[in-house]
Short mmCIF file of C-alpha atoms in Angstrom, two decimals:
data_model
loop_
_atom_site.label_atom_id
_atom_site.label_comp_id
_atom_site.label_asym_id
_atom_site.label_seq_id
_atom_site.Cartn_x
_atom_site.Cartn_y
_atom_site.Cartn_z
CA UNK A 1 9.66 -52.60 68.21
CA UNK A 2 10.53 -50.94 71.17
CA UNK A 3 8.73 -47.73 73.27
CA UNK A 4 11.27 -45.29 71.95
CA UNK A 5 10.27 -46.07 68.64
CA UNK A 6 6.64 -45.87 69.41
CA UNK A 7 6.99 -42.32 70.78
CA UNK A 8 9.35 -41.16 68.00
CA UNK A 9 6.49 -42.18 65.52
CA UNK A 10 3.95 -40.96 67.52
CA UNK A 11 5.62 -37.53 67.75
CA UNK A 12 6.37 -37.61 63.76
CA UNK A 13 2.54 -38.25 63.32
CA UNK A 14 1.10 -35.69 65.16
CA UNK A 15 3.44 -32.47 63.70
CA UNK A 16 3.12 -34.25 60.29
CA UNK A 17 7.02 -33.21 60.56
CA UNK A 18 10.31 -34.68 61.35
CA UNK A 19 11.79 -31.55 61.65
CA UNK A 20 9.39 -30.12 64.76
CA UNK A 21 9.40 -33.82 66.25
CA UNK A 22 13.07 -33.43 66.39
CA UNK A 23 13.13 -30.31 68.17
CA UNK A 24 10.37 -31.77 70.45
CA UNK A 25 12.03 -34.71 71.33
CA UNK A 26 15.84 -32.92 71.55
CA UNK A 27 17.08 -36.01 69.33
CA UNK A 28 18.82 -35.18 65.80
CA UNK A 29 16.65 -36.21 62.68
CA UNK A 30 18.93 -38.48 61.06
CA UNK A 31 18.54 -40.50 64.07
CA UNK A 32 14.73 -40.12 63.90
CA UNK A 33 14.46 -40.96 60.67
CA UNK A 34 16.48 -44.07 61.11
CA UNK A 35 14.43 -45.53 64.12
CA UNK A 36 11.13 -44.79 62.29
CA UNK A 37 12.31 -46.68 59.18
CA UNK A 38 13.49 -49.39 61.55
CA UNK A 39 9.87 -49.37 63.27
CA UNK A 40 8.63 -49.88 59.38
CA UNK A 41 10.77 -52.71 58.58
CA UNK A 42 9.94 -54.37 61.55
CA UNK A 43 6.12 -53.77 61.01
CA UNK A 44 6.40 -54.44 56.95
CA UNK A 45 4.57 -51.58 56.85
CA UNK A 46 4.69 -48.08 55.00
CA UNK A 47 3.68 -45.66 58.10
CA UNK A 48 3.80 -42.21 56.24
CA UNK A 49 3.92 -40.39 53.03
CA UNK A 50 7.19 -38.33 52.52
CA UNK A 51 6.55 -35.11 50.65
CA UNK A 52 7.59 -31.58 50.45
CA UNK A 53 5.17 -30.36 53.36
CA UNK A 54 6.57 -32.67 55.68
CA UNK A 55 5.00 -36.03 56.40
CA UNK A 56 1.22 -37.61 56.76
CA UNK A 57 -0.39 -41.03 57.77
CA UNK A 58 -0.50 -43.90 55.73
CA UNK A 59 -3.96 -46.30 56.56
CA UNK A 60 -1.63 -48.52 58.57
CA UNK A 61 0.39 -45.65 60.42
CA UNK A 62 -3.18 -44.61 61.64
CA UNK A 63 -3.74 -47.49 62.69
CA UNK A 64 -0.67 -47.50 64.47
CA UNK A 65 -1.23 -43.86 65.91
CA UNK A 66 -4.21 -44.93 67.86
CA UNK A 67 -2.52 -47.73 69.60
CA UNK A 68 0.49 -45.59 70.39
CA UNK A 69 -1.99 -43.21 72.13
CA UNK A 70 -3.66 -46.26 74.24
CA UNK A 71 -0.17 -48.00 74.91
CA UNK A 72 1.85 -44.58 75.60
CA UNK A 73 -0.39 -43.75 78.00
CA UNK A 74 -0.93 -47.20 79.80
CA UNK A 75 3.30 -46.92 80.31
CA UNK A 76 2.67 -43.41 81.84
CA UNK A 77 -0.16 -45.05 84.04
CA UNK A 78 2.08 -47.40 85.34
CA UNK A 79 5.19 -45.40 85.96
CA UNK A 80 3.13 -42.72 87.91
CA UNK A 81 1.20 -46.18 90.05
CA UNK A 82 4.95 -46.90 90.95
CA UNK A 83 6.34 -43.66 91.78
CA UNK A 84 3.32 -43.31 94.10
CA UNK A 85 5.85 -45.62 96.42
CA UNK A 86 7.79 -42.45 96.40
CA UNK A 87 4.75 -40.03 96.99
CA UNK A 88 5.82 -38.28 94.19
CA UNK A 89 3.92 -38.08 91.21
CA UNK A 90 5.68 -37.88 87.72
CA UNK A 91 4.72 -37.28 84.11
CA UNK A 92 4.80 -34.64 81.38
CA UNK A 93 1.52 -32.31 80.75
CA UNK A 94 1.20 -30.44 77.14
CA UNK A 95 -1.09 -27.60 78.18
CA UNK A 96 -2.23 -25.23 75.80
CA UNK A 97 -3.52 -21.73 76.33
CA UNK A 98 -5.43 -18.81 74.68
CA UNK A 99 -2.77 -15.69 74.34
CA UNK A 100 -4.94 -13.60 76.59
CA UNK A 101 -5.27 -16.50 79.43
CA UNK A 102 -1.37 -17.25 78.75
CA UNK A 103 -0.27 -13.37 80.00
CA UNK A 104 -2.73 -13.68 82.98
CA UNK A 105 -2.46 -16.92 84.04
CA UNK A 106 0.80 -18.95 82.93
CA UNK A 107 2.70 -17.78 85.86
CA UNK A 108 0.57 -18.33 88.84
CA UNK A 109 -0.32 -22.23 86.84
CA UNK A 110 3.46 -22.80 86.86
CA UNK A 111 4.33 -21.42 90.15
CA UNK A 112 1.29 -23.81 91.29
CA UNK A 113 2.72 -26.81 89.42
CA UNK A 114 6.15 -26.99 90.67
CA UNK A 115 4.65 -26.26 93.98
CA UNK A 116 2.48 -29.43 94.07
CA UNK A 117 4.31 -31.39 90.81
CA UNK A 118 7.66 -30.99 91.42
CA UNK A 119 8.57 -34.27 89.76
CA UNK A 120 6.46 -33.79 86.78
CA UNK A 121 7.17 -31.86 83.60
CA UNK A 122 4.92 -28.80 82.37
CA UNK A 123 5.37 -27.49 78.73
CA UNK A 124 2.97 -24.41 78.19
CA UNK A 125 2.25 -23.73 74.14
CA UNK A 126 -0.24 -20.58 73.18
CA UNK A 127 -2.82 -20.39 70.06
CA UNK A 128 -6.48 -19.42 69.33
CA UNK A 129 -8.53 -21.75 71.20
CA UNK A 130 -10.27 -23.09 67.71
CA UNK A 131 -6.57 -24.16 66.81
CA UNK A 132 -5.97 -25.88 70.37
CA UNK A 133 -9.10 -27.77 70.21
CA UNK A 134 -7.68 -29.23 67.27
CA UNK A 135 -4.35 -30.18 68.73
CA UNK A 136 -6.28 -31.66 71.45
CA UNK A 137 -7.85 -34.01 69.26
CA UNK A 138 -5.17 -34.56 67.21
CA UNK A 139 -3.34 -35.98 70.28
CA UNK A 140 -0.64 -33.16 70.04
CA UNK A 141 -1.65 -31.30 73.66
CA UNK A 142 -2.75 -33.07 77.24
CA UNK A 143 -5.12 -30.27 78.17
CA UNK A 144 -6.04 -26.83 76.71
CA UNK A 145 -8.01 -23.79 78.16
CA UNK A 146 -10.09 -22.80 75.61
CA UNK A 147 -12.81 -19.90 75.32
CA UNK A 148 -16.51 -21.22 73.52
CA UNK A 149 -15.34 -24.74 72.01
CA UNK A 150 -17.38 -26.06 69.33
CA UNK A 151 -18.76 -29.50 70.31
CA UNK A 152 -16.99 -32.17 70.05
CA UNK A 153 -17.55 -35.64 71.13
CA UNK A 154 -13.82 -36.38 71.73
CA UNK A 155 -13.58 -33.50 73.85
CA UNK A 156 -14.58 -33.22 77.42
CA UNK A 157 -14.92 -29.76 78.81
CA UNK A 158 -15.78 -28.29 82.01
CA UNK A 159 -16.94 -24.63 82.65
CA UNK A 160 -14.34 -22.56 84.61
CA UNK A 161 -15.26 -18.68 84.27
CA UNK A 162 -17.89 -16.80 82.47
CA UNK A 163 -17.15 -13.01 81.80
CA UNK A 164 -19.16 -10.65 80.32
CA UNK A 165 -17.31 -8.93 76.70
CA UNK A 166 -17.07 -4.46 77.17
CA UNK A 167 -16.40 -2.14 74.26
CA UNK A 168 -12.88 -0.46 74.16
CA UNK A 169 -13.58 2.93 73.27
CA UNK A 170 -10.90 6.14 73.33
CA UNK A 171 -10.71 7.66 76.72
CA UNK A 172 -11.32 11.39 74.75
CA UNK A 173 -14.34 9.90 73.12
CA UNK A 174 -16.89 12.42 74.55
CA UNK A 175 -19.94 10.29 72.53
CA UNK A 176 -19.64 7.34 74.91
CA UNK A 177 -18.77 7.11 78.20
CA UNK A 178 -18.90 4.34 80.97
CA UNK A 179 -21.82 5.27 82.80
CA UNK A 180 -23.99 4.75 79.96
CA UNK A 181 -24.07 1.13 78.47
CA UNK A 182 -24.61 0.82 74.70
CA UNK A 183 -27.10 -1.34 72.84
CA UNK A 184 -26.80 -3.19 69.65
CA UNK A 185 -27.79 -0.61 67.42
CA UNK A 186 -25.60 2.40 68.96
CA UNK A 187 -22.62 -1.18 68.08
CA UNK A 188 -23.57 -1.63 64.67
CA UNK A 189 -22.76 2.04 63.45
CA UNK A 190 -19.43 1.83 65.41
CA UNK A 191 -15.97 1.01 63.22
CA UNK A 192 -14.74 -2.01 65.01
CA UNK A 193 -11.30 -3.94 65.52
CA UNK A 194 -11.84 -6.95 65.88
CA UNK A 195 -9.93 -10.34 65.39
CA UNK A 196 -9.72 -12.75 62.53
CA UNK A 197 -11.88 -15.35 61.91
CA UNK A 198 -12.00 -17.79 64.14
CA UNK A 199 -11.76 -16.21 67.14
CA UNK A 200 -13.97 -17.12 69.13
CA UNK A 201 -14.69 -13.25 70.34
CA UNK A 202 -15.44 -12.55 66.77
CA UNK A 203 -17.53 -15.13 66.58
CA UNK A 204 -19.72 -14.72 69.65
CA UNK A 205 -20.10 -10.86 68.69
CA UNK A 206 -20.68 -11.92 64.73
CA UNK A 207 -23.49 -14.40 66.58
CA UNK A 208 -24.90 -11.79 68.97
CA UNK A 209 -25.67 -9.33 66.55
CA UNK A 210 -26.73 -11.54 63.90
CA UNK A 211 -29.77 -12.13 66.35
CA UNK A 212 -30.64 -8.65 66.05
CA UNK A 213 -30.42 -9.00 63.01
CA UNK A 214 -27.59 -6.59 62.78
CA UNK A 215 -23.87 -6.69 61.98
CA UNK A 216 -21.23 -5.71 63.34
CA UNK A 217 -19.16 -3.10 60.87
CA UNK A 218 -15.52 -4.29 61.12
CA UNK A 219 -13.10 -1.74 59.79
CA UNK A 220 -10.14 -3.68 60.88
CA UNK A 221 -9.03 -7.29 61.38
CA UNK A 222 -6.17 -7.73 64.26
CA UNK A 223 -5.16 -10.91 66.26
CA UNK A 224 -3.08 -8.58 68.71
CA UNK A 225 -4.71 -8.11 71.66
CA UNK A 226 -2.14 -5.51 72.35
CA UNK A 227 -2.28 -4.31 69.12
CA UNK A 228 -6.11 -3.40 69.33
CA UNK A 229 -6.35 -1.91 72.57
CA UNK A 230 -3.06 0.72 70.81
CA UNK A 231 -5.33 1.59 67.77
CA UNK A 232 -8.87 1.95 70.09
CA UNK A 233 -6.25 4.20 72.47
CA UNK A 234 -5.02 6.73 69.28
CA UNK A 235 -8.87 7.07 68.13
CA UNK A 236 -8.66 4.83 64.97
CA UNK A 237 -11.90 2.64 66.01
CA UNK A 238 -13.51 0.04 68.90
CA UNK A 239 -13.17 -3.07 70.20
CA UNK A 240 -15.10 -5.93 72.30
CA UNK A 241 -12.57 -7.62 74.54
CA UNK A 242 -12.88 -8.88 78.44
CA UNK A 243 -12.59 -6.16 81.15
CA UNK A 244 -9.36 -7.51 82.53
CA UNK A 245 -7.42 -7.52 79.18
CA UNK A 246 -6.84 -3.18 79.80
CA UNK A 247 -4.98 -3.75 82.57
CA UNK A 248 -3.01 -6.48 81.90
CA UNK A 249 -1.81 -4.21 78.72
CA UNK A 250 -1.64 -1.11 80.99
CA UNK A 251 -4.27 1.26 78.87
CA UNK A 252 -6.53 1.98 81.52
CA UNK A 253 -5.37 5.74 81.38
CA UNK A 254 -6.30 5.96 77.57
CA UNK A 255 -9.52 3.61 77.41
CA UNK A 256 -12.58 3.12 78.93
CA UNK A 257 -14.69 0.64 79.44
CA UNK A 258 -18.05 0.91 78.08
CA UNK A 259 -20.81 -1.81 79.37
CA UNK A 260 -22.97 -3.48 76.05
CA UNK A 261 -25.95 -4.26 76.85
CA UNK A 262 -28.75 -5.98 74.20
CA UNK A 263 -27.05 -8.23 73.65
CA UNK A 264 -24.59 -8.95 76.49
CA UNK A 265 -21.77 -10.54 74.99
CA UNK A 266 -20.55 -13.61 77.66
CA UNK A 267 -17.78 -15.48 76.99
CA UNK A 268 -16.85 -18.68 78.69
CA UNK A 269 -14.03 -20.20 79.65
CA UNK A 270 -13.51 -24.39 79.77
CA UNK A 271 -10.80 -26.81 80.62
CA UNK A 272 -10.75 -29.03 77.79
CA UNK A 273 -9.49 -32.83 77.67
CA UNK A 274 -9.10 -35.54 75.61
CA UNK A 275 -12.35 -38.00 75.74
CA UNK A 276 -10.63 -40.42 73.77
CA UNK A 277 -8.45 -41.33 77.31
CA UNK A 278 -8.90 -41.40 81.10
CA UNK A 279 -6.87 -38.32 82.95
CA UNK A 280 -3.73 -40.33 84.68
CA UNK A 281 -3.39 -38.98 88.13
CA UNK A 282 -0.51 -36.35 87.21
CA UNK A 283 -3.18 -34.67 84.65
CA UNK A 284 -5.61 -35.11 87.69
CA UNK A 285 -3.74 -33.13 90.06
CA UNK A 286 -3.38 -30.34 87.33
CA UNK A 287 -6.75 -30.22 86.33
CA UNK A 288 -7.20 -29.52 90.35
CA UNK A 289 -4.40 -26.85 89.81
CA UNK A 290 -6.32 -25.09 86.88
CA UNK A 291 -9.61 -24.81 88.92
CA UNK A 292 -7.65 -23.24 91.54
CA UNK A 293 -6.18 -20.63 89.40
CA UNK A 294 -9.40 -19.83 87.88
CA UNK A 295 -10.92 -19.54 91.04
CA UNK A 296 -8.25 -16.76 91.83
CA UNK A 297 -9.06 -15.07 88.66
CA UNK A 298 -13.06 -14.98 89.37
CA UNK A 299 -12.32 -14.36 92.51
CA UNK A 300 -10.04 -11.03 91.44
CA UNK A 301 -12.32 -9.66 88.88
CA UNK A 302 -15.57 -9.96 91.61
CA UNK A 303 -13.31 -7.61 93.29
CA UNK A 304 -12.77 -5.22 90.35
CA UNK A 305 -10.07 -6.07 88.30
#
């Protein structure tokens, strides 16, 4: 048994594939395939179930799975403790962002990490933040952004950025304008596009209103940020998204912002880790690199973004 196999299996295990852990890895399958039956002749052990969906943990390849975690990560530990003789820290980060937070912030996060990581590896992957929370715990990502987590008690979250949620209404729309915020009722009678269950949006609005004991009247379902703020623009209904996301999708000359007020819908914003396993130094330093960037952002929209 030897690390490469250990990773390989690891890998396999956490995309239930050998087909994505291929492409992860940048190794063929056959030769996948072969090490990981190697690693289960070695171990006299069946590690997964083959079947037509791809692959899933036998009792003793979970076993196995949680010692790859703690020994993987012990080998990282040590190769970053003696590349500190260099000054240079090494390492690869999974970090996994919210679409919205991905268009804002994945460039001035990367142009931060090669700036102070140059030595270390960065791989960026998008999705709702319910489905990153469960990559995090599943071992698949390092570190996620991720808007309202459920609780979790192997996840550890810190609070970056709170923002308040506006309605996206037509810029003609002579009903509604943005001097004049809107309360729950005046919401409940308005056809909304909104996203899919579970978004975390939809579910803080669906939560909000249900305290009113209102709800919400959702005429459309659409995970497209983009594709919301182009029906709200041609008159087809509303939507509840942050202030910021207008601008990033260049509509501010066909939508306005409209503030809601009873309730205010806040979202927040955490950086999410693993609480399974310490932070080694090179997640450290990006965790540093996040707060930064968040900083920026809070810092831009204080000054009206």
């Amino acid at each position: 048994m030897d690390l490469k196999q250990l990773r390989y299996f690891q890998q396999v295990a956490q995309q239930g594939s050998y087909t994505r852990a291929a492409d992860i890895l940048g190794v063929a399958q056959p030769v996948l395939s072969r090490q990981i039956r190697l690693l289960e002749t070695e171990l006299r052990q069946n590690l997964l179930n083959r079947h037509g969906r791809g692959v899933s943990l036998t009792e003793p390849g979970r076993i196995l799975l949680e010692h790859c975690g703690v020994i993987l990560q012990q080998i990282e530990m040590i190769q970053e403790d003696l590349s500190l003789n260099s000054g240079k820290l090494s390492g690869h980060i999974t970090l996994g962002l919210p679409p919205t937070i991905a268009k804002l912030l994945s460039l001035p996060i990367i142009r931060a990490f090669r700036q102070h990581l140059p030595d270390a590896q960065l791989r960026i992957t998008e999705g709702l933040s319910a489905q990153l929370q469960d990559r995090l715990q599943q071992g698949k990502i390092d570190m996620a952004l991720l808007y309202n987590p459920a609780y979790s008690a192997d996840v550890e979250t810190q609070l970056l950025y709170e923002e308040r949620l506006y309605l996206m209404a037509p810029k003609n729309d002579h009903l509604l304008n943005a001097d004049t915020p809107i309360n729950a009722e005046h919401l409940a009678a308005l056809p909304l596009i909104l996203p899919s269950v579970p978004n975390t949006f939809r579910l803080l609005v669906e939560q909000e209103m249900a305290r009113h004991n209102l709800m919400p009247n959702i005429v459309m379902e659409i995970d497209s940020v983009e594709t919301m703020l182009q029906l709200v623009a041609e008159g087809m209904g509303y939507s509840i998204l942050s202030k910021y996301s207008i601008d990033l999708m260049n509509y501010k000359e066909s939508i306005q912002v409209i503030p809601i007020e009873s309730p205010q819908f806040v979202s927040r914003l955490f950086l999410a880790t693993s609480a399974k396993h310490a932070l080694t130094r090179t997640q450290k330093e990006v965790d540093k690199i996040l707060k930064r960037v968040c900083l920026n952002l809070v810092e831009e929209v204080s000054d009206g973004l």
